């Protein structure tokens, strides 16, 4: 196990009606002027936004609103938010939604004190040294951004989708998590979120670091639990307990608990980012296409951990041929994503009939370098092979 530092200060307030505590929690963390950030109309139609405003009013807190954050959040909304923030001068950010809303709010929080272009943080020209504090009301369990210091934004001009990782600066002060708020999510969004959180676990699980049994068993147990609860929630979207287990899994999947002391991968995410940046597909759906292909490639080039996943999570019986067992595991995960969650598992099913693989692959390596390190070293020939496995 490698040395590590773990910092996770977020206060999680979990359960029914917890959104009613938002005013009190904002006060507790020193807020007086709050920027509420949200996406489309669901938080309005459901009455959630009104309940949040009522709580803030009762706490005598002042607020402004930034609405219209889209899935696969983009730089233009961040610029709009920064302009509003410099006019309103908030001392606290309050995203209400899922990962796209939270990541937009985090980026505004980091850019607020920076005199240059916030994109400098995403292209490596600068690092944020200060940020507005953040509290979250989560409505979509998927990205895990409510418990992480990460944010991902797409540049609309270059089509570059990149991430920022600042755990000591951008982890939320609190996260309100009411599973009831997820019961009206469309099946597609629920399934995409489940796929995303499973991918977050797998990115950490696929590691060559030896003697990380605790992390391995945590990851395997979470994957088994998610798959069990996912089947329940897809059959009955009103199953509170299944929703609760899924919601908490999304947080644990991405707050670094199961990645401590080990090398992580994240190359599948990098490959998917090129797809969703270019074709604006749902991130979780893109991962459902990429991850089985990645595991299929790995079964030939580094099968050990994929085979372990196959044995411990996917029900594969050891045959004595580790590569064949790993490949069978990849096939079973692909079938589960498609048959149980209804996820696409090819470019065509994703709605991208003629993907420009050369464009995706060239931009990927321009951003990530000639050879991407991780569970396997991946040069342009390797990643092209994986992209082709998605056809």
XYZ file of C-alpha atoms in Angstrom, residues 68-317:
250
model
C -29.818 26.877 -16.885
C -26.793 24.680 -16.190
C -26.813 21.913 -18.792
C -25.552 18.324 -18.641
C -21.871 18.158 -19.634
C -21.376 21.616 -18.075
C -19.712 24.216 -20.264
C -17.433 27.198 -19.856
C -20.002 29.740 -21.085
C -22.234 29.147 -18.050
C -19.219 29.525 -15.774
C -18.393 32.884 -17.374
C -22.018 33.950 -16.926
C -21.884 32.872 -13.293
C -18.630 34.706 -12.643
C -20.099 37.907 -14.069
C -23.128 37.558 -11.772
C -20.928 36.711 -8.805
C -18.743 39.772 -9.223
C -21.858 41.904 -9.307
C -23.665 40.196 -6.404
C -20.518 39.386 -4.337
C -21.650 36.118 -2.716
C -19.817 34.595 0.215
C -21.248 31.112 -0.351
C -22.210 28.882 -3.306
C -25.291 26.643 -3.141
C -25.656 24.266 -6.116
C -28.977 22.389 -6.223
C -28.804 19.445 -8.617
C -26.328 16.828 -9.811
C -22.713 16.790 -10.877
C -23.050 19.310 -13.705
C -24.569 21.920 -11.404
C -22.109 21.208 -8.605
C -19.080 21.323 -10.918
C -20.258 24.633 -12.391
C -20.638 26.089 -8.900
C -17.217 24.784 -7.848
C -15.590 26.383 -10.862
C -17.289 29.709 -10.192
C -16.143 29.404 -6.575
C -12.537 28.902 -7.670
C -12.651 31.561 -10.386
C -14.207 34.238 -8.177
C -10.893 35.273 -6.621
C -8.824 34.840 -9.794
C -8.114 37.812 -12.025
C -7.368 35.740 -15.116
C -9.423 33.307 -17.184
C -10.725 30.433 -15.041
C -9.845 28.033 -17.891
C -6.220 28.536 -16.842
C -7.037 26.078 -14.027
C -8.224 23.464 -16.504
C -5.321 23.712 -18.939
C -2.598 23.752 -16.292
C -1.559 27.400 -16.536
C -2.569 28.213 -12.971
C -3.876 26.668 -9.744
C -6.610 28.206 -7.613
C -5.408 29.275 -4.185
C -8.728 30.439 -2.777
C -12.394 29.641 -3.393
C -15.819 30.500 -2.110
C -17.211 27.865 0.265
C -19.827 25.508 -1.152
C -22.865 23.662 0.175
C -24.813 21.149 -1.913
C -28.408 19.971 -2.221
C -28.040 16.782 -4.253
C -30.816 15.639 -6.613
C -28.966 13.248 -8.958
C -26.701 10.521 -7.526
C -23.995 9.919 -10.111
C -20.905 12.103 -10.251
C -20.089 12.067 -6.529
C -19.180 15.745 -6.739
C -21.046 16.370 -3.478
C -18.211 14.657 -1.603
C -15.182 15.269 -3.812
C -12.863 18.143 -4.573
C -13.179 17.539 -8.301
C -14.924 19.415 -11.109
C -15.182 18.813 -14.873
C -15.992 21.490 -17.486
C -16.104 21.478 -21.306
C -14.583 24.287 -23.376
C -17.149 25.056 -26.075
C -14.583 26.449 -28.524
C -11.954 23.703 -28.381
C -14.293 20.840 -27.359
C -11.788 19.981 -24.632
C -13.407 18.409 -21.577
C -11.052 18.471 -18.622
C -11.059 18.133 -14.869
C -9.790 20.053 -11.863
C -8.851 18.205 -8.670
C -8.442 20.346 -5.541
C -9.571 18.256 -2.537
C -8.553 20.797 0.118
C -10.197 23.705 -1.671
C -13.301 22.435 -3.435
C -14.845 19.776 -1.214
C -18.278 21.046 -0.135
C -18.782 22.151 3.456
C -22.030 20.201 3.584
C -24.125 18.003 1.331
C -27.861 17.579 1.847
C -28.947 14.192 0.500
C -32.636 13.273 0.478
C -33.247 10.058 -1.516
C -36.878 11.110 -2.026
C -35.643 13.857 -4.362
C -34.372 11.179 -6.769
C -37.658 9.269 -7.116
C -38.878 11.358 -10.052
C -35.694 10.917 -12.085
C -36.263 9.347 -15.511
C -35.050 5.738 -15.769
C -32.356 6.858 -18.231
C -30.909 9.367 -15.782
C -31.030 6.876 -12.925
C -29.243 4.241 -15.018
C -26.651 6.715 -16.303
C -25.897 7.778 -12.741
C -25.477 4.186 -11.601
C -23.092 3.537 -14.497
C -21.072 6.633 -13.616
C -20.634 5.652 -9.968
C -19.650 2.103 -10.935
C -17.053 3.539 -13.307
C -15.673 5.725 -10.501
C -15.130 2.590 -8.433
C -13.594 0.659 -11.318
C -11.159 3.473 -12.148
C -9.751 3.027 -8.648
C -10.037 -0.755 -8.590
C -7.992 -1.221 -11.766
C -4.647 -0.737 -10.105
C -1.312 -2.522 -10.100
C -0.491 -1.415 -6.539
C 0.080 -4.555 -4.433
C -1.393 -5.308 -0.999
C -4.481 -3.105 -1.186
C -6.961 -5.699 0.024
C -9.044 -3.206 2.015
C -9.577 -0.998 -1.017
C -10.261 -3.999 -3.233
C -12.858 -5.449 -0.882
C -14.512 -2.064 -0.368
C -14.762 -1.609 -4.129
C -16.051 -5.142 -4.715
C -18.624 -4.863 -1.951
C -19.862 -1.542 -3.264
C -20.163 -2.877 -6.808
C -22.145 -5.894 -5.585
C -24.437 -3.664 -3.515
C -24.969 -1.176 -6.341
C -25.838 -3.934 -8.797
C -28.303 -5.472 -6.345
C -29.971 -2.157 -5.507
C -29.945 -1.043 -9.141
C -32.095 -3.999 -10.129
C -34.570 -3.047 -7.401
C -34.736 0.610 -8.343
C -35.128 -0.092 -12.047
C -38.123 -2.323 -11.213
C -39.591 0.104 -8.667
C -38.449 3.740 -8.866
C -40.336 4.512 -5.637
C -38.263 2.079 -3.528
C -36.888 4.479 -0.914
C -34.348 2.070 0.567
C -32.921 1.180 -2.831
C -32.742 4.877 -3.719
C -31.005 5.584 -0.410
C -28.384 2.900 -0.965
C -27.747 4.090 -4.524
C -27.463 7.710 -3.408
C -24.900 6.978 -0.697
C -22.950 4.674 -3.010
C -22.505 7.513 -5.487
C -20.842 9.582 -2.776
C -18.552 6.865 -1.457
C -17.596 5.879 -5.007
C -15.926 9.243 -5.584
C -14.801 10.588 -2.208
C -11.519 8.601 -2.464
C -12.397 6.063 0.254
C -11.595 3.076 -1.965
C -8.628 4.677 -3.717
C -6.438 5.296 -0.680
C -2.916 3.938 -0.909
C -3.139 2.863 -4.531
C -2.452 4.078 -8.035
C -5.662 4.954 -9.910
C -6.388 4.684 -13.623
C -8.926 7.219 -15.060
C -8.017 6.484 -18.677
C -11.535 5.232 -19.433
C -12.906 8.546 -18.178
C -10.431 10.445 -20.335
C -11.518 8.453 -23.390
C -15.194 9.042 -22.621
C -14.651 12.765 -22.101
C -13.649 13.021 -25.748
C -16.923 11.357 -26.772
C -19.210 13.512 -24.635
C -17.279 16.687 -25.468
C -17.650 16.050 -29.203
C -21.128 14.499 -29.369
C -22.740 15.855 -26.164
C -23.879 12.429 -25.001
C -24.742 11.627 -21.393
C -21.512 10.923 -19.511
C -22.738 7.722 -17.853
C -24.005 6.390 -21.170
C -20.628 7.082 -22.763
C -18.947 5.181 -19.937
C -21.259 2.210 -20.551
C -19.807 2.078 -24.056
C -16.166 2.647 -23.116
C -15.715 0.544 -19.986
C -16.564 -2.915 -21.387
C -14.286 -2.163 -24.332
C -11.515 -1.085 -21.953
C -11.913 -4.288 -19.913
C -11.935 -6.367 -23.107
C -8.616 -4.805 -24.129
C -7.229 -5.276 -20.610
C -8.182 -8.959 -20.598
C -5.496 -9.488 -23.226
C -2.869 -7.009 -22.002
C -3.196 -7.032 -18.181
C -5.883 -9.507 -17.154
C -5.131 -10.001 -13.435
C -7.405 -7.376 -11.866
C -10.111 -7.817 -14.486
C -10.170 -11.545 -13.723
C -10.382 -10.807 -9.989
C -13.376 -8.571 -10.714
C -14.882 -11.368 -12.789
C -14.514 -13.908 -9.983
C -15.544 -11.760 -7.039
C -18.247 -9.553 -8.549
C -19.468 -10.921 -11.872
C -19.913 -14.590 -11.005
C -17.264 -16.070 -13.280
C -15.880 -19.466 -12.216
